[in-house]
Coordinates of C-alpha atoms in Angstrom, one line a residue:
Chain A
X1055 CA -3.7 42.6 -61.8
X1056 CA -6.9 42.1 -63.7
X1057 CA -5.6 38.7 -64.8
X1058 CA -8.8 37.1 -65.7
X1059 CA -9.7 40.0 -68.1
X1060 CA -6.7 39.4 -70.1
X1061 CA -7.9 37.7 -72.3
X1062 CA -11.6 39.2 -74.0
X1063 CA -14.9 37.1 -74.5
X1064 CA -14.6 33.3 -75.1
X1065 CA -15.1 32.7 -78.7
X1066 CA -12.4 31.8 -81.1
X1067 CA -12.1 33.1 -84.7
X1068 CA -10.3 31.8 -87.0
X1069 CA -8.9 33.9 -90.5
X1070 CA -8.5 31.7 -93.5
X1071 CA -5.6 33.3 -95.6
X1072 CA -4.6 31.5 -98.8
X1073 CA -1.5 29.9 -96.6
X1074 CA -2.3 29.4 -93.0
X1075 CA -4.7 29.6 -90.3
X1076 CA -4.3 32.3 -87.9
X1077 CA -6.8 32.3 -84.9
X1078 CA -7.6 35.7 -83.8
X1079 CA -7.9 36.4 -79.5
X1080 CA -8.7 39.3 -78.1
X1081 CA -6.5 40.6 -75.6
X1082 CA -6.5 43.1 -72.9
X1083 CA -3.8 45.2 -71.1
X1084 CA -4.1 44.0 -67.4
X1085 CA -2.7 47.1 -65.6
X1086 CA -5.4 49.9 -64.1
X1087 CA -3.6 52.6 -66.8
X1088 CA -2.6 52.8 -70.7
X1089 CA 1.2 52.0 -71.4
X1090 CA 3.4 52.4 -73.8
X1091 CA 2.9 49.3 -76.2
X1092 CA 6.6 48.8 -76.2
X1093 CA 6.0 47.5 -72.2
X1094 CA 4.6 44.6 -73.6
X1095 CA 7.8 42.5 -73.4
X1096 CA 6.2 38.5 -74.2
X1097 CA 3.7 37.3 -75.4
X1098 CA 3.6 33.5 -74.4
X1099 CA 0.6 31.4 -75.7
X1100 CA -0.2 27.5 -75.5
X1101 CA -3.6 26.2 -76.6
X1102 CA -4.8 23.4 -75.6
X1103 CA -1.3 22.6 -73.9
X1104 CA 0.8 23.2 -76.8
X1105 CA 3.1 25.8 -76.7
X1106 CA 2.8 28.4 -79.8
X1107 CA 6.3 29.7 -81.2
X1108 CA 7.3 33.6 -80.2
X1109 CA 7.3 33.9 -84.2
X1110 CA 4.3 32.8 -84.7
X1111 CA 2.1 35.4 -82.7
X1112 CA 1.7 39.1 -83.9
X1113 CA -0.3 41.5 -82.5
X1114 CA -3.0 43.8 -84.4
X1115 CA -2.7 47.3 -83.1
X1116 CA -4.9 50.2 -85.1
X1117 CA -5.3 47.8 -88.2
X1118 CA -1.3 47.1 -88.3
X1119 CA 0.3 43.5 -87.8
X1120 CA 3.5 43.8 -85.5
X1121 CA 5.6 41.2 -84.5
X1122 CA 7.0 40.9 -81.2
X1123 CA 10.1 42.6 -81.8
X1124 CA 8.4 45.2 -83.5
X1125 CA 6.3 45.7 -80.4
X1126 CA 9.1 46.7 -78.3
X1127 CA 10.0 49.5 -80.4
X1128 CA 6.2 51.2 -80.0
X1129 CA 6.9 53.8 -76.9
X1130 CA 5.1 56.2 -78.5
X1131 CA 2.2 54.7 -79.0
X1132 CA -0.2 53.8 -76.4
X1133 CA -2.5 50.9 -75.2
X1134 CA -5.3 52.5 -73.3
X1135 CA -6.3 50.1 -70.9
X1136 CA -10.0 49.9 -71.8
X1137 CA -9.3 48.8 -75.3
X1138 CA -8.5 45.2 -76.8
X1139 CA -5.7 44.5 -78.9
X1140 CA -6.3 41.4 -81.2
X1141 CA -3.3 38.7 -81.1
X1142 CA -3.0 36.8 -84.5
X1143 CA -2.1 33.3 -83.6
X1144 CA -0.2 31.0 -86.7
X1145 CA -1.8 27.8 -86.3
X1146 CA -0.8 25.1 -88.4
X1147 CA -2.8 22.3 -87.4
X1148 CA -6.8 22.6 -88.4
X1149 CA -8.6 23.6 -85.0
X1150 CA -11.8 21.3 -84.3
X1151 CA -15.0 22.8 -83.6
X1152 CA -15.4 22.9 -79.9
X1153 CA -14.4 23.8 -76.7
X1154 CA -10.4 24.6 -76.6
X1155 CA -7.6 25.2 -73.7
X1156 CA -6.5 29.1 -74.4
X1157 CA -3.7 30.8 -71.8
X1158 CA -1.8 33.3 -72.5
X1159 CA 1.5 34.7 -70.0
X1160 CA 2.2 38.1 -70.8
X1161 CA 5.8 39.5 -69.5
X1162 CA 4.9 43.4 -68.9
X1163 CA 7.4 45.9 -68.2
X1164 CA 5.8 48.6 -65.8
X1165 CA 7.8 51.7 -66.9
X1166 CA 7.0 54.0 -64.4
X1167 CA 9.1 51.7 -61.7
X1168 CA 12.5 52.7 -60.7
X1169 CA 14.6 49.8 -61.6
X1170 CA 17.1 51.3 -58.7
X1171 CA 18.9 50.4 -55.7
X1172 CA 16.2 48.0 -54.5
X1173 CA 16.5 45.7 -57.4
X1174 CA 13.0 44.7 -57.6
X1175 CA 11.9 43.1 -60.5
X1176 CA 8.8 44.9 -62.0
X1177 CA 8.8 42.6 -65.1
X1178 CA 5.2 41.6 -64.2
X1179 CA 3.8 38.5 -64.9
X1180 CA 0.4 37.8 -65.7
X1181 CA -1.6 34.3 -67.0
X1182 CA -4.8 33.9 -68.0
X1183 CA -6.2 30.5 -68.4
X1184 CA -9.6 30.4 -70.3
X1185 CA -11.7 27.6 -72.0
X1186 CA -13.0 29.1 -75.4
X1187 CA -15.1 27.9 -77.9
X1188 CA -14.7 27.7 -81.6
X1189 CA -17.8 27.9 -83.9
X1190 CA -16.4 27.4 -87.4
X1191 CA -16.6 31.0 -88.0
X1192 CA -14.1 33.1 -89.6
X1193 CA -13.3 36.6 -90.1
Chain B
X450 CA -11.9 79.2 -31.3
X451 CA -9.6 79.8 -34.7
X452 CA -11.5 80.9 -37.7
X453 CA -15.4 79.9 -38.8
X454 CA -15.0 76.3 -38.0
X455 CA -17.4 76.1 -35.3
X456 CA -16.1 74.4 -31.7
X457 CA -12.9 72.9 -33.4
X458 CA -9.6 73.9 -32.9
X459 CA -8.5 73.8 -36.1
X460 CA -9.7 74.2 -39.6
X461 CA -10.1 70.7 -41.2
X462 CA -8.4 70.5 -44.1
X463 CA -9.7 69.5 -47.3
X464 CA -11.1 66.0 -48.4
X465 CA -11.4 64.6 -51.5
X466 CA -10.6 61.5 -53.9
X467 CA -8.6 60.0 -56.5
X468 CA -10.3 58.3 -59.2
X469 CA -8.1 55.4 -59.1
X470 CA -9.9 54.0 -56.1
X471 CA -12.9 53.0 -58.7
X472 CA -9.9 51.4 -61.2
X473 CA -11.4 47.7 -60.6
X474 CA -15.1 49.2 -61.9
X475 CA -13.4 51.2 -64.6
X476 CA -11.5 48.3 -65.6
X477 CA -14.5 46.0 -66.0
X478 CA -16.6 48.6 -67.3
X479 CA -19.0 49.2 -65.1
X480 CA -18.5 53.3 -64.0
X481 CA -17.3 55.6 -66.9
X482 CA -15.3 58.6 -65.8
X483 CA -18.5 60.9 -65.5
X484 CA -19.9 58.1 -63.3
X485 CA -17.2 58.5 -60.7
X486 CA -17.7 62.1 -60.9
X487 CA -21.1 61.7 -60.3
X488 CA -20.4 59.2 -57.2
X489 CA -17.6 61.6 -55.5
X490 CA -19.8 64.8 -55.2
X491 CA -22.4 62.7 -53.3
X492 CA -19.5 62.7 -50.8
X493 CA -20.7 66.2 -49.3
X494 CA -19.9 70.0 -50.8
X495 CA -16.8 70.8 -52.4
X496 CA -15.6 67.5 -52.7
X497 CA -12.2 67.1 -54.4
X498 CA -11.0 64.8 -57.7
X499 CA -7.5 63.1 -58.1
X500 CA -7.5 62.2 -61.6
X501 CA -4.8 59.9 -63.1
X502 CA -4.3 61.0 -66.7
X503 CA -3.5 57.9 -68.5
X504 CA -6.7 55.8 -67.0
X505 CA -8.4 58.2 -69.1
X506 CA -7.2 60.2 -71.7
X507 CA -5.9 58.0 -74.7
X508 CA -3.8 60.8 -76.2
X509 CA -1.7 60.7 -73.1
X510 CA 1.1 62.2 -71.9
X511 CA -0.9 64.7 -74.3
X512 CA -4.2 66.4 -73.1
X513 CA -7.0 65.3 -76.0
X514 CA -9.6 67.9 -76.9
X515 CA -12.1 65.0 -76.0
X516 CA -10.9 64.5 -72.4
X517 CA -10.5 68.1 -71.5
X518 CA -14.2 68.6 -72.5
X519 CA -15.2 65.7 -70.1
X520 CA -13.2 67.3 -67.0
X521 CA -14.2 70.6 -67.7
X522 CA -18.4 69.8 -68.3
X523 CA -17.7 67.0 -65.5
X524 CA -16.3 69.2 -62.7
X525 CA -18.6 71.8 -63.4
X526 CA -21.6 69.4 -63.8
X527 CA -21.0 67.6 -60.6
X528 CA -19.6 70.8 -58.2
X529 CA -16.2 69.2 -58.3
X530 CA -13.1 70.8 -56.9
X531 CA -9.8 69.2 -59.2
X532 CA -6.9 68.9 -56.4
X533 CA -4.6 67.1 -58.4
X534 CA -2.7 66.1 -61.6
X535 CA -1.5 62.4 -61.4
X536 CA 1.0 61.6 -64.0
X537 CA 4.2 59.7 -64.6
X538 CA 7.3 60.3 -65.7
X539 CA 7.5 56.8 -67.0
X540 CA 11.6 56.0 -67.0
X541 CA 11.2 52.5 -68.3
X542 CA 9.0 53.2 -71.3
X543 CA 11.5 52.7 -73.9
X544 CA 12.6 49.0 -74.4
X545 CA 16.1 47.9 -73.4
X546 CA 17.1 51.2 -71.4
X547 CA 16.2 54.2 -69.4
X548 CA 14.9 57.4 -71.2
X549 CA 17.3 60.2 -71.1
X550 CA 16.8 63.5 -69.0
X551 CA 15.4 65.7 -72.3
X552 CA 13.3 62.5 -73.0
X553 CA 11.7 62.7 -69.4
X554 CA 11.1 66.3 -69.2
X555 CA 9.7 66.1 -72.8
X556 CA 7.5 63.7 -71.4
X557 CA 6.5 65.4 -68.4
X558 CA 6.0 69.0 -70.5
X559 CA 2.4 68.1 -71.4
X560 CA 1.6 66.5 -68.6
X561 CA 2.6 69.6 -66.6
X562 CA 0.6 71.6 -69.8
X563 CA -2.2 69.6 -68.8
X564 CA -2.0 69.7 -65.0
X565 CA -2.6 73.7 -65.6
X566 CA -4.9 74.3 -68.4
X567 CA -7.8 71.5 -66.6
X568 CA -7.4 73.4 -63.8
X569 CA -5.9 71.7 -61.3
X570 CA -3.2 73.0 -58.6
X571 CA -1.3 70.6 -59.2
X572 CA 1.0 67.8 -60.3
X573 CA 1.9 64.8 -59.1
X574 CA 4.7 62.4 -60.6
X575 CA 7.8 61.1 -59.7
X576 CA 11.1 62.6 -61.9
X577 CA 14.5 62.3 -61.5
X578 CA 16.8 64.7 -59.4
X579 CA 18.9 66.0 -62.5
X580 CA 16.1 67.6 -64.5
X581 CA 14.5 69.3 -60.7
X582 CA 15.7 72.9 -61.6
X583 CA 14.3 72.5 -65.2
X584 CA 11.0 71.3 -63.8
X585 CA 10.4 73.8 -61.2
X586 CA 11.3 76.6 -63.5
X587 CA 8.4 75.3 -66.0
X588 CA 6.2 74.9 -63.0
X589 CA 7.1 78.6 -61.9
X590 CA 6.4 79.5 -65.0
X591 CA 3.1 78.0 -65.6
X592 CA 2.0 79.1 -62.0
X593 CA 1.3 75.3 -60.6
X594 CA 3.1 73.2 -58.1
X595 CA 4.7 69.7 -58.6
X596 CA 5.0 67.1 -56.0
X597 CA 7.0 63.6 -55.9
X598 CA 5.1 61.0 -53.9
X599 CA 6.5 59.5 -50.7
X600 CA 5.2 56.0 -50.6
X601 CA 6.2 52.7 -49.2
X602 CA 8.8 51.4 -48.7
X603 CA 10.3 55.1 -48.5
X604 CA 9.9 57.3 -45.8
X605 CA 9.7 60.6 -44.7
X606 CA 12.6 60.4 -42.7
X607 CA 15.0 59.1 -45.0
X608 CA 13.7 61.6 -47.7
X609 CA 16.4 64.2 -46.8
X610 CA 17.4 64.9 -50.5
X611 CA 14.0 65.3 -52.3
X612 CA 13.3 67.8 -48.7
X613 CA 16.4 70.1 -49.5
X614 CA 15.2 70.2 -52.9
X615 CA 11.7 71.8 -51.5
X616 CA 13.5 74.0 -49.4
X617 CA 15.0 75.1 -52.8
X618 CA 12.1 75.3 -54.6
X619 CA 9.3 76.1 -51.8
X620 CA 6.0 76.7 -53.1
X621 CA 6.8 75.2 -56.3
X622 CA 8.3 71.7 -55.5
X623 CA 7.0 69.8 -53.2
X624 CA 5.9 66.4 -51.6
X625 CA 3.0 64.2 -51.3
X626 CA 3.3 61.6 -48.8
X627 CA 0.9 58.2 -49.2
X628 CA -0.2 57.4 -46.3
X629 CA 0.5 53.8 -46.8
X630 CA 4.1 54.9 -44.7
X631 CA 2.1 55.1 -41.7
X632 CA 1.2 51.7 -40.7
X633 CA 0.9 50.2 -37.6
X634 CA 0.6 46.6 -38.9
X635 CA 0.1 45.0 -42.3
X636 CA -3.4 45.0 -43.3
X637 CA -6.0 42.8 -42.4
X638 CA -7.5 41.9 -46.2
X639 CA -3.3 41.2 -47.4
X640 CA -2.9 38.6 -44.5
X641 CA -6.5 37.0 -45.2
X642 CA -5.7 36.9 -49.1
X643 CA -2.6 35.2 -48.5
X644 CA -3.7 32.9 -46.0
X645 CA -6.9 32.0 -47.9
X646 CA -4.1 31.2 -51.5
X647 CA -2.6 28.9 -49.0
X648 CA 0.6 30.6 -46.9
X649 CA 1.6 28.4 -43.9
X650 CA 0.3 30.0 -40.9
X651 CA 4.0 29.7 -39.3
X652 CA 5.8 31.8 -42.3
X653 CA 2.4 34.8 -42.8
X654 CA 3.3 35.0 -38.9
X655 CA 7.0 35.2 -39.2
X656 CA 6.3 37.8 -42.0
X657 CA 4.2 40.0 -39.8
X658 CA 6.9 39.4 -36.4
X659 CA 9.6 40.4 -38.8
X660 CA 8.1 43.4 -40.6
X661 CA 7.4 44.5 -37.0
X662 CA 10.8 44.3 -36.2
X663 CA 11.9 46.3 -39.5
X664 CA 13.6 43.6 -41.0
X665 CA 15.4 44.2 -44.3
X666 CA 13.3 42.7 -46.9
X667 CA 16.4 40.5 -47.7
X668 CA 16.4 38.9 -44.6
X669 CA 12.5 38.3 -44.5
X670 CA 13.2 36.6 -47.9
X671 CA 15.8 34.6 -46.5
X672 CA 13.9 33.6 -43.6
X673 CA 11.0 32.3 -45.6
X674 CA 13.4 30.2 -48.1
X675 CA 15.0 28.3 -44.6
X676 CA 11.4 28.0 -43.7
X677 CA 10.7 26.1 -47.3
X678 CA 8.4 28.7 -48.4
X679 CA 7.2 28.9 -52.1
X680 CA 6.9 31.7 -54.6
X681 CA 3.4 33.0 -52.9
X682 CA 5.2 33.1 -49.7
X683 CA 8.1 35.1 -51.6
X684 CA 5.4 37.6 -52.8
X685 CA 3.7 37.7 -49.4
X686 CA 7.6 39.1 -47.8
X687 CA 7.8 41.4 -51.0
X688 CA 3.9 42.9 -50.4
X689 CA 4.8 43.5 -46.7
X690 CA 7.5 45.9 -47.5
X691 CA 6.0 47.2 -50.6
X692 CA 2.7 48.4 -49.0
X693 CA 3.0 49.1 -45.4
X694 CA 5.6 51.5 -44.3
X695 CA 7.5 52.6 -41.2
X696 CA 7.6 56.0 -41.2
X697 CA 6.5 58.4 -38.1
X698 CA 3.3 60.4 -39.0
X699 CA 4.9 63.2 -36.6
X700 CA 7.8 64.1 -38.6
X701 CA 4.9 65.6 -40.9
X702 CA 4.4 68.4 -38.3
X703 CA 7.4 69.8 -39.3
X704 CA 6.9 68.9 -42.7
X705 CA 3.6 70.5 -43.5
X706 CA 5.3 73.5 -45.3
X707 CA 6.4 70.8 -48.2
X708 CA 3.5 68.9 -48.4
X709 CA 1.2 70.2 -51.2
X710 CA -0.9 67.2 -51.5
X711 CA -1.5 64.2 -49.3
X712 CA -2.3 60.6 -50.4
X713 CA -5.1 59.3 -47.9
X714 CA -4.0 55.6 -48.9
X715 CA -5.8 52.8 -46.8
X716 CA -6.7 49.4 -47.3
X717 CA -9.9 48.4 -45.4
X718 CA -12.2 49.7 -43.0
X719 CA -13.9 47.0 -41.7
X720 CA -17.6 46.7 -40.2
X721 CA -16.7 48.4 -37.1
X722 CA -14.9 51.6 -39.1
X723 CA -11.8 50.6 -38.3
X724 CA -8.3 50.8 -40.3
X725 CA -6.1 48.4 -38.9
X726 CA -2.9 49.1 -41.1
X727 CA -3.1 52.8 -41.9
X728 CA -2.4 55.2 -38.6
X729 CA -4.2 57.8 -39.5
X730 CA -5.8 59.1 -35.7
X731 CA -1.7 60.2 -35.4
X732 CA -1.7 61.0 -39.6
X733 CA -4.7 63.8 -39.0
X734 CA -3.1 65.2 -35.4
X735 CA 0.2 65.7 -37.5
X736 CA -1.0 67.4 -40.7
X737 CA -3.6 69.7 -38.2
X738 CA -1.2 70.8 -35.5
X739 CA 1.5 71.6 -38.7
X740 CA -1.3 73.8 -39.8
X741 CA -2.0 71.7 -43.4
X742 CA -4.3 73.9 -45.9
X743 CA -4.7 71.2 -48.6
X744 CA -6.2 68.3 -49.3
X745 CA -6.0 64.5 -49.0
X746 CA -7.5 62.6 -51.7
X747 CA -9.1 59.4 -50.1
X748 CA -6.9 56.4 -52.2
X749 CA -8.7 52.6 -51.4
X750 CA -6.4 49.8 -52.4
X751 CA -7.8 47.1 -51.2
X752 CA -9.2 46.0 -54.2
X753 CA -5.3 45.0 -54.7
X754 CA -6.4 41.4 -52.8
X755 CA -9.9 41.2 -52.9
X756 CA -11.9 42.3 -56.3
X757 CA -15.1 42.1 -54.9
X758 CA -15.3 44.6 -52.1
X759 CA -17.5 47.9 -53.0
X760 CA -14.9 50.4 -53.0
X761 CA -17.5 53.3 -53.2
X762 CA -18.7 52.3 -49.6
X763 CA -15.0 52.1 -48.7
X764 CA -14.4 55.7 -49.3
X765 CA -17.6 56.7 -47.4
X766 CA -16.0 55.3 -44.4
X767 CA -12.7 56.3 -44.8
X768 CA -13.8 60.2 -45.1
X769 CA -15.8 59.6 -41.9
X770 CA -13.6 58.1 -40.3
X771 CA -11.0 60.6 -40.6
X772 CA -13.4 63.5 -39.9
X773 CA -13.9 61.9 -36.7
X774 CA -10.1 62.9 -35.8
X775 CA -10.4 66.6 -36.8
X776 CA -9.8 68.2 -33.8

C-alpha cells in the first residue's frame, strides 16, 4: 500500500564527506499506521539499474545513522507514518547531474499479523520506481 | 411501538465511523485528524469516532499529552461521541521472534490506559488467549470493555473459543465482528482492479466459482497454478479469502450479548446505493432482532484497489443505506 509515496519528492542530494559520496532519499513508511522501526526488514535499492550493497545503505532516524542490522533491533521506537526517514546511500561512482533511475523494494514485517496456522506470509513487499533529478546540490 | 423511536419496531442502534476510512487522505496529507472530525459530525447528531491510535499519536502504544488534547478539544469541538479504542497488540514487533505474554500485556497496558482516560468505551485489539484473565481483570478494573475483532477469513461460527471466553468474562470481554464475514460475493471494485492489472478472465472467474463453493484457499491456489496463472493471479486467490468471508449474519442474533462493537466494513456502494459484497439487509435484521444497543463504526476499504474514489461520499451512502434496513 501507498507504494508510490515511498519514496519523498524527486530531488537527489548528495553529502560530500571527506571519503565518499552518500546520496541522501527520503523515504516513507508505506503502511496507513506507525510501526515499530525494527519491522523494516530490507532495504533494497538500485539506481539507475545498479544494485546498491545491503552495507552500503543506512538509515537516518531522529539525527542517528543505523545500519540495517541495527534497524531490526529498534522495537521500541516508532516510525509514524506521516514522517520521512532519510536513507543514506554509499555511492562510489560520481553521480551526473541529471535525471537518474531511483527504486527502492522495501521487505516490511507487519507485526500485528498472526504468523499462525494459516501460514500466510505478511513479509510485505513494496517497490517504488521513481525518476529523480540531481542538481549538484549538497547538504 | 417499543420506546421513542417513532413507527419502528426497534430502536436503531448507533452509527458512527472509524477514522481509518480517510487513511488514503491522511496518508497523502490532505485531511489532518481535526479535519476528519470535522467531516464525521456533518454525518447527523451524535455521530460516533473509531480512532486507530497509532495513525495518530506518535508516542504510541503510549497516550502523548499532545494527542489527548486534540481528541478531547476535537470531540468536544465537533459534538463527537468516541465508540471505540483501536489498538494492537502487535505480536511480531520484535525482530526474529514473537513477543512474550508480559511483553504483550505490557504493550497493551497503555493502550487499555488510553482507551479509558480519552473516554472511550472501549478497546479493540486482538491478544492472545493466555494473557485473557490478566486482561479482563485490568479492564474490570479500569471500568472499560475489550473486544477481539472477528474478521475474514474467520468466522463467527468457528469462533467457539474466543465465545466461551465472553461467556467468562461478559460485559468485560467481548467481540467485534467486521462485517467483511458477511459476504454474498467478492466485491465489485477487487474483480475490476484485478481484471483491469491484467487477470485472465477464465482464472478471476474460476476465483469467484470457487470462493462460492468455499474452496480451501489451498486448493484455489492450486487451481490457478494448473491454469498457468502468475503472481497477480496468486494474490487475486489470496484477496478473495482474506477479504470476503462466509459467515451467517444470523448467528449474530444469538450473539448480540458478546458483541460490544461492530465493524460496518464494506467496500463500494455504487451509483445505485448498492453493496454488492457486504450482506448487510441480513447484517442490520440480525443485530436488531438480538436487540444490539451499540454501535457500528462505518469502515470503507475500498480504497484497498482503487486510490481515487472519495471515501467521504462512500460513508454517506453506506450510513444511508443501512438506515434504510432499520426496521
Amino acid at each position: 500500500m501507498h507504494d508510490e509515496q515511498m519514496i519523498a519528492g524527486n530531488k537527489l542530494l548528495i553529502k560530500n564527506s571527506d571519503v565518499k559520496n552518500y546520496v541522501g532519499i527520503n523515504i516513507r513508511l508505506p503502511w496507513y499506521r506507525s510501526l515499530p522501526i525494527s519491522t523494516v526488514e530490507e532495504l533494497n535499492f538500485t539506481i539507475n539499474g545498479k544494485a546498491i550493497a545491503r552495507e552500503n545503505v543506512t538509515l537516518e532516524v531522529d539525527g542517528v545513522v543505523y545500519t540495517q542490522d541495527e534497524l531490526h533491533k529498534l522495537d521500541n521506537k516508532l516510525w509514524f507514518n506521516l514522517d520521512v526517514q532519510k536513507a543514506l546511500i554509499k555511492f562510489d561512482e560520481p553521480l551526473s547531474v541529471g535525471k537518474h533511475k531511483v527504486s527502492l523494494l522495501m521487505q516490511l514485517r507487519v507485526p500485528y499479523v498472526d504468523k499462525g496456522p494459516d501460514h500466510f506470509d505478511f513479509a510485505q513487499y513494496v517497490l517504488c520506481e521513481k525518476t529523480m533529478t540531481y542538481e549538484g546540490r549538497t547538504w | 411501538m417499543k420506546g421513542g423511536h417513532g413507527d419502528m419496531k426497534y430502536k436503531p442502534f448507533g452509527l458512527g465511523v472509524t477514522l481509518y476510512s480517510f487513511n488514503v487522505e491522511y496518508y497523502k496529507y490532505t485531511y489532518t485528524f481535526e479535519d476528519m472530525l470535522a467531516l464525521a459530525s456533518t454525518l447527523g447528531e451524535g455521530q460516533g469516532v473509531e480512532i486507530v491510535a497509532p495513525m495518530f499519536d506518535r508516542k504510541y502504544p503510549d497516550l502523548s499529552p499532545e494527542f489527548e488534547h486534540r481528541v478531547r478539544n476535537g470531540f468536544e469541538k465537533f459534538g463527537l461521541v468516541p465508540i471505540c479504542y483501536s489498538g494492537y497488540s502487535d505480536p511480531q514487533r520484535i525482530y526474529g521472534r514473537y513477543v512474550t505474554d508480559d511483553e504483550m500485556f505490557e504493550y497493551l497496558k497503555p493502550q487499555l490506559d488510553a482507551t479509558k482516560k480519552l473516554g472511550f468505551p472501549l478497546c479493540r485489539t486482538s491478544y492472545r488467549l493466555s494473557i485473557a484473565d490478566k486482561l479482563a481483570q485490568y479492564c474490570e478494573k479500569l471500568g472499560i470493555k475489550l473486544g477481539v475483532e472477528i474478521h475474514a477469513p474467520q468466522t463467527i461460527e468457528t469462533s467457539e473459543e474466543i465465545l466461551e471466553l465472553c461467556r467468562r468474562w461478559e460485559g468485560i470481554l467481548g467481540i467485534v465482528p467486521d462485517c467483511g464475514i458477511f459476504c454474498r460475493a467478492p466485491s465489485d471494485v477487487y474483480l475490476k482492479r484485478f481484471a483491469d492489472q491484467g487477470v485472465p478472465k477464465e482464472i478471476s472467474d474460476m476465483i469467484v466459482d470457487m470462493w462460492t463453493k468455499r474452496a480451501d484457499l489451498e486448493d484455489i491456489m492450486a487451481e490457478v497454478k494448473s491454469m498457468g496463472g502468475n503472481e497477480l493471479c496468486e494474490l487475486m486467490a489470496t484477496e478473495s479469502y482474506i477479504y470476503f468471508g462466509h459467515s451467517d449474519p444470523a448467528v449474530m442474533k444469538d450473539a448480540v450479548p458478546y458483541i460490544i462493537h461492530m465493524h460496518g466494513k464494506f467496500f463500494n456502494i455504487n451509483e445505485k446505493g448498492e453493496e454488492l459484497a457486504v450482506r448487510i439487509p441480513e447484517i442490520v435484521k440480525a443485530l436488531q432482532e438480538g436487540g444490539y444497543a451499540g454501535y457500528m463504526s462505518s469502515e470503507y476499504e475500498g480504497h484497498h484497489w482503487f486510490a481515487d474514489l472519495d471515501s467521504f461520499e462512500q460513508i454517506k451512502r453506506h450510513q444511508a443505506l443501512v438506515r434504510s434496513y432499520f426496521k
